């Protein structure tokens, strides 16, 4: 289950993950696995720069025809963007993407070697399982020959349904296989007692990005294309053209009813909409046609006092449809989603059909990624942490992990100092904020303890079967946490992910190994470059503990109010300025009516602003300890200037217009070009570094400057 409260830094959740009906199987593009640079990362050193510091920033990339004070993103990145067009198999291309894409080659080496050596590997080892899994996915001839044979039993089961009661039983049984339909279910920390894990349901079941895509007239063309996609998916399994068109209309009508009861992305950010604890008896009153006793018994789960039926309005609509929707409409809906969910693991025709809609139509991507990248995505989805274990053994040493801690501590300490010196917060609330800060748990590189995979059976030559076996295995692993203490040492991302995240329900900040490398961190780089890169990432994640969502959780991970009323009002007034700042941005070329959603992106924008300020403060403390470096220029730029250059370079990139619109509509992260300028334009230290003056575009008016943490 996708945890709604996990706060990653990276740009956008991928098309595949965002748009799959149940959030199953597909791999997130931005969180694509990554490998290390040629030298292993050793983040955290703040030692004195060498006498003749080596540049790690290509100054020829700066566009001196653009003034830094007018458009800092263009000054730093426009030449690079012009020289680095988006590859045809991508919807965007930038620092995150290049690092992830380059790094896939290292993982490719790992899985390719595992596949070649699988037969001779130790029986049941992760090397053998990964080898068989990857090899089965690369056997395109066998997959094409099988056609849709792997899902015929599922389609036959759907065809045999006679009533809403049968549908409820089918959905319940599908969950036992790790195949979630209509809604999601999984484990998570109890918002009211975060030391324990409980069960959570989450709304799902839609094939389009958000409810607006079903209801707003401006998305009619996308709905028409979606209908065509559904119909073709059905015909690929032998449904006659006329019947497929009729069933496609039924699917869209069915999903539209679910969409009306679904929450918007902004509403889903509210912790109050992520948690609704009920007993089984109370849940049954909301869904009288869906038995939760039967559901939990089938899953092998004991929920004790209850669970979180997180979006009760959606679940009530689901129940209404169980009672009122014609059985042939339910069959059309379930049949289509069985095909859609399985398409990445079926023959070429199914894969191409799914890409034509989700890739080309929605995101504007001209070509699919090569097969090895798609299969590698499936390996990461199925056995990501196991692959991570092989990954860190190859590229990230325990010594590097230890050295990374220093930079994390320095930036965290800077954030603490900023909290202590706030002039708008009372001592009472400050004390509780510091108490929360004291319980932060940084996790760096990779887990201290690896998962056990002995219960997962991976076979030669059965890609679909292997992916389904992994889905069931991972689902059962997740359910096994329910009723047990929360393990703060467990990771929500794999080590090979180019990303980082904060989790408010366990109050951890997490930095996978793959992000601890250039352009975020340079083992031999000067402090400014490292603090402007990985330092700001560290600060970003720590600041999430005090953003509009994180600030609603205490240091134990509980969703409780630790603010005075007056302090919360001051906080809201300051964050509203940030909402207004981003609401004003209209980044889609030729579409001035499409604006960034300041409320949807608020948490990430708070993270950027707090993180960049904290990293800047940490840099100043480091430079005080090393005055020689502080007064030294590299490539003609001061350390303060290089700090902001490094920050902007992290966000360099280009994005296709369709993907940009999709991101604005669905994603909590503002477009990268705006993240490069959004936080610095609120910072006096940026204006001083580049001698910007009031009235310059990169200097927000004093009454509109945002200062929070």
XYZ file of C-alpha atoms in Angstrom:
709
model
C 0.000 0.000 0.000
C 1.268 3.435 -0.863
C 1.691 5.279 2.418
C -0.037 8.670 1.944
C 2.034 10.308 4.652
C 5.509 9.426 3.370
C 7.104 12.657 2.166
C 9.638 12.235 -0.652
C 11.731 15.055 -2.069
C 11.913 13.980 -5.698
C 9.961 15.617 -8.463
C 6.884 13.717 -9.541
C 5.435 10.347 -8.823
C 5.527 8.556 -12.127
C 2.747 8.233 -14.567
C 2.549 4.492 -14.096
C 2.270 4.590 -10.333
C -0.035 7.604 -10.242
C -2.449 6.240 -12.773
C -2.626 2.522 -12.158
C -6.040 1.608 -10.890
C -4.836 0.156 -7.623
C -1.277 1.396 -7.329
C 0.079 -2.093 -7.952
C 3.121 -3.384 -9.747
C 4.210 -0.371 -11.800
C 7.537 1.290 -11.033
C 7.759 4.992 -10.238
C 9.735 6.796 -12.913
C 11.226 9.454 -10.661
C 12.089 6.948 -8.005
C 13.736 4.753 -10.580
C 16.565 2.746 -9.105
C 19.994 4.286 -9.265
C 23.577 3.233 -8.975
C 26.597 5.050 -7.691
C 29.036 7.253 -9.528
C 32.508 6.007 -10.301
C 33.608 6.932 -6.788
C 31.485 5.833 -3.833
C 29.769 8.644 -1.993
C 31.291 9.823 1.259
C 28.761 12.456 2.210
C 29.216 14.467 5.333
C 32.808 15.588 5.335
C 33.312 19.238 6.147
C 37.059 19.120 6.133
C 39.067 22.042 4.781
C 39.157 22.323 1.042
C 42.500 21.576 -0.600
C 44.877 24.467 -1.215
C 43.931 24.536 -4.872
C 40.318 23.399 -4.767
C 39.179 21.342 -7.692
C 36.062 22.635 -9.375
C 33.110 20.279 -9.482
C 30.853 22.801 -11.192
C 31.118 23.390 -14.934
C 31.035 27.170 -15.133
C 30.693 27.085 -18.915
C 27.098 25.981 -18.318
C 26.155 29.369 -16.842
C 24.317 31.696 -19.207
C 25.774 35.147 -18.671
C 23.234 36.644 -21.052
C 20.712 36.137 -18.261
C 21.039 37.999 -14.991
C 21.079 35.832 -11.877
C 18.790 38.332 -10.163
C 16.228 38.119 -12.970
C 15.883 34.348 -13.408
C 18.322 32.288 -11.410
C 17.084 29.006 -12.846
C 17.696 30.172 -16.409
C 21.072 31.668 -15.454
C 22.240 28.325 -14.052
C 20.399 25.803 -16.195
C 19.156 27.152 -19.528
C 22.287 26.234 -21.502
C 22.311 22.718 -20.061
C 18.622 22.248 -20.810
C 19.112 23.414 -24.405
C 22.018 21.009 -24.869
C 20.234 18.050 -23.244
C 16.875 17.370 -24.920
C 14.429 14.976 -23.336
C 15.075 11.411 -24.542
C 12.199 9.927 -26.509
C 11.563 7.336 -23.820
C 11.190 9.912 -21.056
C 8.636 12.582 -20.143
C 11.256 14.785 -18.506
C 15.003 15.034 -18.273
C 17.106 16.680 -15.601
C 19.535 16.135 -12.773
C 17.367 13.572 -10.962
C 16.530 11.768 -14.169
C 20.059 11.682 -15.540
C 21.393 10.324 -12.268
C 18.673 7.673 -12.160
C 19.065 6.771 -15.823
C 22.850 6.567 -15.719
C 22.614 4.538 -12.550
C 20.265 1.978 -14.052
C 23.249 0.715 -15.981
C 24.892 -0.439 -12.752
C 21.757 -2.264 -11.693
C 21.510 -3.696 -15.182
C 24.934 -5.212 -14.653
C 23.796 -6.703 -11.348
C 20.596 -8.309 -12.645
C 22.188 -9.423 -15.899
C 24.955 -11.173 -13.986
C 22.367 -12.693 -11.652
C 20.363 -14.001 -14.620
C 23.421 -15.558 -16.257
C 24.514 -17.179 -13.009
C 21.111 -18.117 -11.597
C 21.291 -21.810 -12.405
C 24.569 -22.151 -10.559
C 23.698 -19.804 -7.688
C 22.899 -21.052 -4.219
C 19.392 -22.459 -4.227
C 16.930 -19.949 -2.785
C 19.459 -17.115 -2.605
C 18.421 -13.608 -3.556
C 20.904 -13.781 -6.410
C 19.068 -16.774 -7.833
C 15.599 -15.325 -7.287
C 16.531 -12.004 -8.885
C 18.250 -13.822 -11.732
C 15.224 -15.992 -12.504
C 12.847 -13.037 -12.142
C 14.810 -10.807 -14.507
C 15.450 -13.587 -17.035
C 11.763 -14.489 -17.122
C 10.887 -10.863 -17.849
C 13.430 -10.662 -20.652
C 12.081 -13.795 -22.374
C 9.953 -11.741 -24.735
C 9.302 -14.616 -27.129
C 7.753 -16.791 -24.427
C 5.709 -13.894 -23.064
C 4.375 -13.016 -26.519
C 3.551 -16.634 -27.241
C 1.534 -16.862 -24.017
C -0.590 -13.853 -24.999
C -3.208 -13.351 -22.313
C -3.185 -16.983 -21.226
C -1.788 -16.083 -17.750
C -4.904 -14.063 -16.854
C -7.547 -16.398 -18.299
C -8.328 -17.937 -14.881
C -8.954 -14.460 -13.518
C -11.158 -13.518 -16.482
C -13.084 -16.782 -16.141
C -13.682 -16.065 -12.438
C -15.050 -12.620 -13.333
C -17.306 -14.093 -16.031
C -18.769 -16.474 -13.463
C -19.933 -13.721 -11.078
C -23.715 -13.611 -10.622
C -24.379 -11.035 -7.900
C -22.986 -8.245 -5.781
C -22.285 -10.831 -3.093
C -20.170 -12.740 -5.606
C -18.324 -9.531 -6.459
C -17.547 -8.920 -2.781
C -16.186 -12.444 -2.519
C -14.095 -12.024 -5.670
C -12.575 -8.767 -4.373
C -11.841 -10.321 -0.988
C -10.147 -13.297 -2.605
C -8.162 -11.041 -4.968
C -6.683 -9.249 -1.983
C -5.402 -12.529 -0.557
C -3.260 -12.784 -3.695
C -1.878 -9.284 -3.299
C -4.179 -8.140 -6.111
C -5.981 -5.090 -4.750
C -9.215 -4.069 -6.449
C -11.295 -0.882 -5.916
C -9.481 0.069 -2.691
C -6.116 -0.566 -1.052
C -5.341 -2.239 2.251
C -2.113 -2.433 4.205
C -0.305 -1.715 7.449
C 0.632 1.641 8.910
C 1.363 3.283 12.218
C -1.721 4.179 14.221
C -2.130 7.962 14.070
C -3.206 7.930 17.724
C -0.679 5.385 18.966
C 2.157 5.413 16.466
C 4.152 2.810 18.344
C 1.722 0.177 17.025
C 0.747 -0.879 13.506
C -2.873 -1.133 12.389
C -4.679 -1.822 9.117
C -5.550 1.002 6.713
C -7.905 1.093 3.761
C -7.318 3.765 1.119
C -9.519 4.783 -1.791
C -8.318 3.704 -5.242
C -10.018 2.083 -8.223
C -9.683 4.869 -10.801
C -7.832 4.657 -14.092
C -7.629 8.415 -14.664
C -5.430 10.724 -12.560
C -7.988 12.545 -10.387
C -11.737 13.006 -10.056
C -11.583 16.148 -12.225
C -10.570 14.044 -15.235
C -13.974 12.349 -15.008
C -16.084 15.426 -14.302
C -14.504 18.487 -15.939
C -15.521 19.184 -19.564
C -11.979 20.267 -20.449
C -10.805 16.652 -20.088
C -13.344 15.205 -22.555
C -10.597 14.388 -25.092
C -8.737 12.391 -22.455
C -11.928 10.571 -21.464
C -12.531 9.693 -25.116
C -8.982 8.360 -25.418
C -9.466 6.408 -22.200
C -12.600 4.811 -23.615
C -10.660 3.765 -26.702
C -7.901 2.330 -24.521
C -10.377 0.314 -22.437
C -12.111 -1.034 -25.521
C -8.873 -2.119 -27.158
C -7.670 -3.762 -23.948
C -10.856 -5.819 -23.934
C -10.627 -6.767 -27.610
C -7.104 -8.064 -27.022
C -8.678 -10.771 -24.844
C -11.186 -11.766 -27.515
C -14.123 -9.477 -26.703
C -15.986 -8.463 -29.860
C -15.619 -4.821 -30.930
C -19.234 -3.865 -30.276
C -19.242 -5.532 -26.864
C -15.888 -3.926 -26.007
C -17.235 -0.448 -26.769
C -20.317 -1.094 -24.634
C -18.207 -2.391 -21.773
C -15.844 0.578 -22.035
C -18.817 2.910 -21.563
C -19.836 0.871 -18.531
C -16.346 1.094 -17.041
C -16.149 4.860 -17.456
C -19.626 5.338 -15.979
C -18.715 3.089 -13.038
C -15.443 4.885 -12.352
C -17.200 8.235 -12.614
C -19.402 7.264 -9.678
C -16.310 6.265 -7.693
C -14.639 9.519 -8.709
C -17.528 11.608 -7.374
C -16.941 10.041 -3.951
C -13.148 10.370 -4.145
C -11.085 13.108 -2.552
C -8.970 15.580 -4.468
C -5.165 15.489 -4.140
C -5.346 18.517 -1.826
C -7.958 16.855 0.379
C -5.900 13.659 0.553
C -2.991 15.622 2.046
C -5.023 16.387 5.175
C -4.194 13.876 7.942
C -7.845 14.059 8.975
C -8.695 12.435 5.642
C -6.031 9.742 6.013
C -7.306 8.240 9.271
C -10.778 7.167 10.358
C -10.584 4.483 13.035
C -13.574 2.155 13.251
C -14.479 -1.183 14.763
C -15.499 -4.000 12.440
C -19.106 -3.451 13.464
C -18.867 0.262 12.636
C -17.226 -0.536 9.304
C -20.017 -2.955 8.434
C -22.563 -0.179 8.973
C -20.732 1.903 6.358
C -20.517 -1.049 3.941
C -23.426 -3.371 4.829
C -22.922 -5.350 1.607
C -19.215 -5.959 2.209
C -18.353 -8.093 5.232
C -15.179 -6.981 6.988
C -15.236 -10.123 9.136
C -15.008 -12.180 5.945
C -12.373 -9.874 4.501
C -10.028 -10.008 7.487
C -10.537 -13.734 7.981
C -9.540 -14.335 4.370
C -6.477 -12.115 4.724
C -5.436 -13.926 7.896
C -5.471 -10.658 9.836
C -6.706 -9.951 13.341
C -7.587 -6.283 13.704
C -8.367 -6.399 17.427
C -10.143 -3.133 18.301
C -10.461 -1.927 14.735
C -8.757 -0.385 11.731
C -8.684 2.831 9.710
C -11.432 3.011 7.105
C -9.656 6.100 5.929
C -12.131 7.523 3.398
C -15.595 6.398 4.545
C -17.462 8.337 1.844
C -15.625 6.432 -0.863
C -16.196 3.088 0.844
C -19.910 3.881 1.195
C -20.077 4.518 -2.555
C -18.274 1.236 -3.193
C -20.899 -0.509 -1.072
C -23.707 1.289 -2.880
C -22.370 0.017 -6.193
C -22.208 -3.528 -4.804
C -25.939 -3.290 -4.236
C -27.031 -1.258 -7.248
C -24.646 -1.654 -10.187
C -25.703 -4.325 -12.708
C -23.540 -7.420 -12.565
C -22.444 -6.961 -16.177
C -21.131 -3.495 -15.288
C -19.162 -4.899 -12.361
C -17.802 -7.577 -14.676
C -16.751 -4.993 -17.265
C -14.986 -2.937 -14.589
C -13.194 -5.888 -13.006
C -12.365 -7.425 -16.384
C -10.759 -4.230 -17.645
C -8.710 -3.702 -14.490
C -7.539 -7.301 -14.512
C -6.188 -6.634 -18.010
C -4.856 -3.164 -17.236
C -3.035 -4.240 -14.076
C -1.457 -7.199 -15.868
C -0.547 -5.497 -19.147
C 3.110 -4.764 -18.249
C 3.677 -8.513 -17.819
C 1.765 -9.763 -20.848
C 2.536 -9.784 -24.569
C 3.698 -6.819 -26.594
C 0.199 -5.889 -27.762
C -0.955 -5.314 -24.170
C 2.151 -3.357 -23.255
C 1.912 -1.162 -26.342
C -1.777 -0.449 -25.769
C -1.175 0.677 -22.203
C 1.758 2.835 -23.227
C -0.207 4.469 -26.051
C -2.688 5.869 -23.541
C -0.729 6.457 -20.351
C 2.578 7.279 -22.018
C 1.731 9.063 -25.261
C -1.712 10.533 -24.679
C -1.482 11.553 -21.032
C 2.217 12.335 -20.692
C 3.371 13.051 -24.245
C 6.128 10.422 -24.197
C 7.064 9.450 -27.772
C 8.596 6.026 -27.130
C 8.545 3.290 -24.517
C 11.623 2.625 -22.478
C 13.688 -0.328 -23.701
C 12.506 -3.661 -22.404
C 15.396 -4.171 -19.987
C 14.515 -0.964 -18.152
C 10.865 -1.944 -17.900
C 11.741 -5.401 -16.619
C 14.243 -3.918 -14.188
C 11.389 -1.755 -12.923
C 9.415 -4.942 -12.328
C 12.328 -6.441 -10.404
C 12.476 -3.351 -8.192
C 8.735 -3.457 -7.628
C 8.858 -7.146 -6.698
C 12.207 -7.515 -4.902
C 13.520 -3.983 -4.537
C 15.201 -4.350 -1.157
C 16.832 -7.624 -2.198
C 18.293 -5.903 -5.255
C 19.333 -3.066 -2.942
C 21.312 -5.522 -0.846
C 23.336 -6.470 -3.932
C 23.549 -2.824 -4.960
C 25.104 -1.489 -1.761
C 27.546 -4.376 -1.653
C 28.785 -3.187 -5.044
C 28.846 0.590 -4.654
C 28.280 1.862 -1.103
C 30.568 0.922 1.762
C 29.799 0.925 5.506
C 32.548 3.552 5.861
C 30.714 5.817 3.423
C 27.558 5.367 5.451
C 29.337 6.436 8.618
C 30.931 9.484 7.001
C 27.528 10.575 5.714
C 26.239 11.130 9.223
C 28.290 14.267 9.892
C 26.580 16.370 7.247
C 23.182 15.139 8.407
C 23.958 16.145 11.988
C 25.271 19.563 10.958
C 22.142 20.471 8.996
C 19.822 19.092 11.660
C 21.613 21.185 14.276
C 21.182 24.257 12.107
C 17.442 23.606 11.915
C 17.314 23.275 15.697
C 19.022 26.645 16.073
C 16.544 28.242 13.687
C 13.637 26.890 15.742
C 15.194 28.158 18.973
C 15.674 31.642 17.493
C 12.211 32.095 15.977
C 10.708 35.461 16.851
C 7.113 34.488 16.078
C 6.738 31.312 18.145
C 6.075 31.133 21.878
C 8.449 29.391 24.254
C 5.752 26.832 25.015
C 5.432 25.670 21.403
C 9.179 25.961 20.821
C 9.825 23.521 23.646
C 7.566 20.962 22.000
C 9.134 21.574 18.596
C 12.576 20.946 20.072
C 11.244 17.845 21.818
C 10.174 16.584 18.410
C 13.539 17.525 16.902
C 15.260 15.524 19.653
C 13.469 12.355 18.561
C 14.374 12.603 14.854
C 15.923 9.361 13.622
C 18.198 9.794 10.579
C 18.688 6.687 8.444
C 21.450 6.718 5.886
C 22.262 4.574 2.894
C 20.530 1.274 3.552
C 18.797 -0.758 6.286
C 20.790 -2.071 9.223
C 18.886 -5.343 8.818
C 17.840 -6.795 5.482
C 14.507 -8.441 4.700
C 14.252 -12.213 4.504
C 13.063 -13.607 1.152
C 13.030 -17.336 1.873
C 9.251 -17.607 1.525
C 9.172 -16.250 -2.030
C 9.181 -18.879 -4.781
C 10.519 -17.540 -8.095
C 10.480 -19.916 -11.043
C 12.266 -20.019 -14.351
C 10.332 -18.796 -17.382
C 7.135 -17.480 -15.714
C 7.288 -13.695 -15.586
C 3.621 -13.068 -14.847
C 3.548 -15.845 -12.256
C 6.704 -14.532 -10.625
C 5.389 -10.968 -10.384
C 2.121 -12.225 -8.915
C 3.973 -14.430 -6.434
C 6.024 -11.429 -5.328
C 2.896 -9.278 -5.022
C 1.310 -11.856 -2.729
C 4.520 -12.311 -0.743
C 4.983 -8.560 -0.229
C 1.327 -8.082 0.679
C 1.522 -10.803 3.314
C 4.770 -9.326 4.609
C 3.021 -5.979 5.021
C -0.030 -7.497 6.711
C 2.263 -9.308 9.121
C 3.012 -5.961 10.759
C -0.571 -5.338 11.847
C -0.948 -5.584 15.598
C 2.807 -5.397 16.139
C 5.091 -2.553 17.274
C 6.228 -0.062 14.658
C 9.783 -0.715 13.512
C 11.445 2.681 13.081
C 14.455 1.034 11.478
C 12.440 -0.271 8.535
C 12.802 1.617 5.251
C 10.083 2.795 2.880
C 12.502 3.202 -0.035
C 15.135 0.982 -1.527
C 18.841 1.924 -1.303
C 19.028 2.267 -5.091
C 16.342 4.954 -5.204
C 17.431 8.488 -6.164
C 15.257 10.162 -3.584
C 14.871 10.844 0.135
C 11.876 11.043 2.457
C 10.465 11.965 5.834
C 7.829 9.855 7.600
C 5.856 11.727 10.282
C 4.417 8.585 11.886
C 7.861 7.335 12.895
C 9.647 10.719 12.761
C 12.482 9.442 10.577
C 14.472 11.169 7.837
C 15.784 8.759 5.249
C 18.561 9.110 2.671
C 19.066 6.137 0.343
C 22.583 5.406 -0.874
C 21.793 6.377 -4.460
C 21.209 10.049 -3.659
C 24.513 10.370 -1.790
C 26.470 11.068 -4.977
C 26.920 13.852 -7.575
C 25.305 16.245 -8.235
C 24.052 16.115 -4.644
C 27.327 15.215 -2.977
C 30.970 15.252 -4.080
C 33.565 13.460 -2.021
C 36.178 16.063 -3.027
C 33.890 19.035 -3.459
C 33.932 22.221 -1.438
C 31.475 22.733 1.394
C 29.276 25.149 -0.538
C 28.540 22.659 -3.293
C 27.736 19.893 -0.828
C 25.596 21.999 1.484
C 23.707 23.464 -1.484
C 23.079 19.956 -2.784
C 22.734 17.094 -0.334
C 22.725 19.487 2.624
C 19.573 21.149 1.311
C 18.040 17.709 0.719
C 18.759 16.824 4.341
C 17.280 20.101 5.495
C 14.267 19.571 3.263
C 13.445 16.215 4.833
C 14.003 17.492 8.369
C 11.798 20.512 7.626
C 8.994 18.150 6.628
C 8.700 17.391 10.315
C 7.446 20.954 10.663
C 5.522 21.518 7.438
C 1.727 21.859 7.243
C 1.311 18.073 7.593
C 4.332 17.092 9.675
C 3.566 19.801 12.204
C 0.374 17.922 13.050
C 2.402 14.985 14.413
C 4.473 14.921 17.581
C 7.888 13.400 18.126
C 6.359 9.989 18.817
C 4.577 10.035 15.476
C 1.121 10.670 16.896
C -1.363 12.942 15.132
C -1.872 15.396 18.016
C -1.848 19.156 18.372
C 1.282 20.426 20.140
C 0.725 24.082 19.206
C -0.843 26.977 21.031
C -3.754 28.460 19.116
C -1.909 31.738 18.572
C 1.211 30.040 17.241
C -0.777 27.901 14.817
C -2.514 31.005 13.499
C 0.858 32.687 12.953
C 2.157 29.579 11.215
C -0.887 29.432 8.948
C -0.522 33.107 8.054
C 3.095 32.560 7.033
C 2.399 29.412 5.067
C -0.492 31.135 3.292
C 2.055 33.525 1.808
C 3.856 30.522 0.347
C 0.567 29.222 -1.038
C -0.017 32.552 -2.752
C 3.528 32.644 -4.118
C 3.137 29.320 -5.885
C -0.462 29.931 -6.913
C 0.875 32.794 -9.023
C 3.175 30.590 -11.116
C 1.854 29.528 -14.546
C 4.674 27.408 -15.977
C 2.975 25.676 -18.940
C 3.994 27.367 -22.218
C 0.990 28.890 -23.976
C -1.402 28.035 -21.127
C -1.449 31.002 -18.742
C -4.658 29.720 -17.150
C -2.935 26.631 -15.684
C -1.385 27.578 -12.353
C 0.560 25.615 -9.778
C -1.630 24.581 -6.849
C -0.059 26.288 -3.840
C -2.043 24.208 -1.351
C -1.182 20.907 -2.999
C 2.531 21.768 -3.105
C 2.677 23.542 0.253
C 4.452 20.811 2.207
C 7.212 20.434 -0.372
C 7.630 24.184 -0.679
C 7.949 24.507 3.101
C 10.515 21.716 2.934
C 12.501 23.559 0.269
C 12.443 26.868 2.121
C 13.256 25.448 5.546
C 15.797 23.040 4.118
C 17.676 25.628 2.092
C 17.807 28.067 5.008
C 19.035 25.361 7.379
C 21.677 24.169 4.925
C 22.851 27.749 4.409
C 23.217 28.239 8.159
C 25.125 24.958 8.434
C 27.466 26.129 5.683
C 28.187 29.356 7.557
C 29.082 27.393 10.688
C 31.377 25.142 8.670
C 33.078 28.141 7.076
C 33.668 29.768 10.468
C 35.702 26.719 11.372
C 37.629 27.107 8.135
C 38.065 30.843 7.428
C 40.552 30.167 4.643
C 37.883 28.406 2.625
C 35.312 31.041 3.559
C 37.332 33.826 1.951
C 38.405 31.798 -1.052
C 36.705 31.937 -4.416
C 36.490 28.951 -6.728
C 35.993 29.649 -10.428
C 35.489 33.271 -9.439
C 32.489 32.562 -7.227
C 32.235 32.867 -3.460
C 31.067 30.024 -1.267
C 27.675 31.708 -0.777
C 27.248 32.043 -4.522
C 28.305 28.445 -5.121
C 25.849 27.264 -2.480
C 22.939 28.646 -4.500
C 24.449 27.491 -7.792
C 24.478 23.962 -6.415
C 20.865 24.233 -5.268
C 19.635 25.415 -8.661
C 21.627 22.780 -10.522
C 19.877 20.007 -8.577
C 16.584 21.210 -10.104
C 17.767 21.626 -13.667
C 15.638 19.899 -16.204
C 13.018 19.962 -18.902
C 9.585 18.383 -19.014
C 7.055 17.656 -21.737
C 4.016 19.910 -21.659
C 1.536 17.067 -21.129
C 3.574 15.656 -18.262
C 3.847 19.142 -16.766
C 0.063 19.543 -16.806
C -0.312 16.101 -15.264
C 2.189 16.963 -12.539
C 0.442 20.222 -11.718
C -2.895 18.416 -11.426
C -1.758 15.476 -9.345
C 1.595 15.943 -7.664
C 2.649 17.514 -4.364
C 5.895 18.775 -5.890
C 6.050 22.026 -7.836
C 7.794 21.930 -11.235
C 11.564 21.758 -10.893
C 12.211 25.105 -12.563
C 10.140 26.813 -9.867
C 11.843 24.961 -7.039
C 15.148 26.382 -8.243
C 13.891 29.931 -7.687
C 11.020 29.664 -5.193
C 12.980 29.362 -1.955
C 15.979 31.592 -2.892
C 13.667 34.461 -3.844
C 12.569 34.582 -0.192
C 16.098 34.627 1.208
C 18.080 37.764 1.990
C 21.230 35.655 1.834
C 20.591 34.960 -1.849
C 20.064 38.632 -2.648
C 23.266 39.517 -0.788
C 25.259 36.782 -2.504
C 24.358 38.037 -5.980
C 23.941 41.719 -5.088
C 20.291 41.704 -6.132
C 18.244 44.824 -5.499
C 14.613 45.422 -4.544
C 12.539 45.196 -7.700
C 14.603 42.382 -9.198
C 12.520 39.331 -10.050
C 14.540 37.154 -7.672
C 13.838 39.463 -4.725
C 10.302 39.172 -3.450
C 8.883 42.338 -1.914
C 9.424 42.559 1.826
C 5.712 42.187 2.610
C 5.520 39.023 0.489
C 8.731 37.343 1.558
C 8.054 34.059 3.305
C 9.894 33.258 6.519
C 8.740 30.204 8.426
C 11.462 28.000 9.925
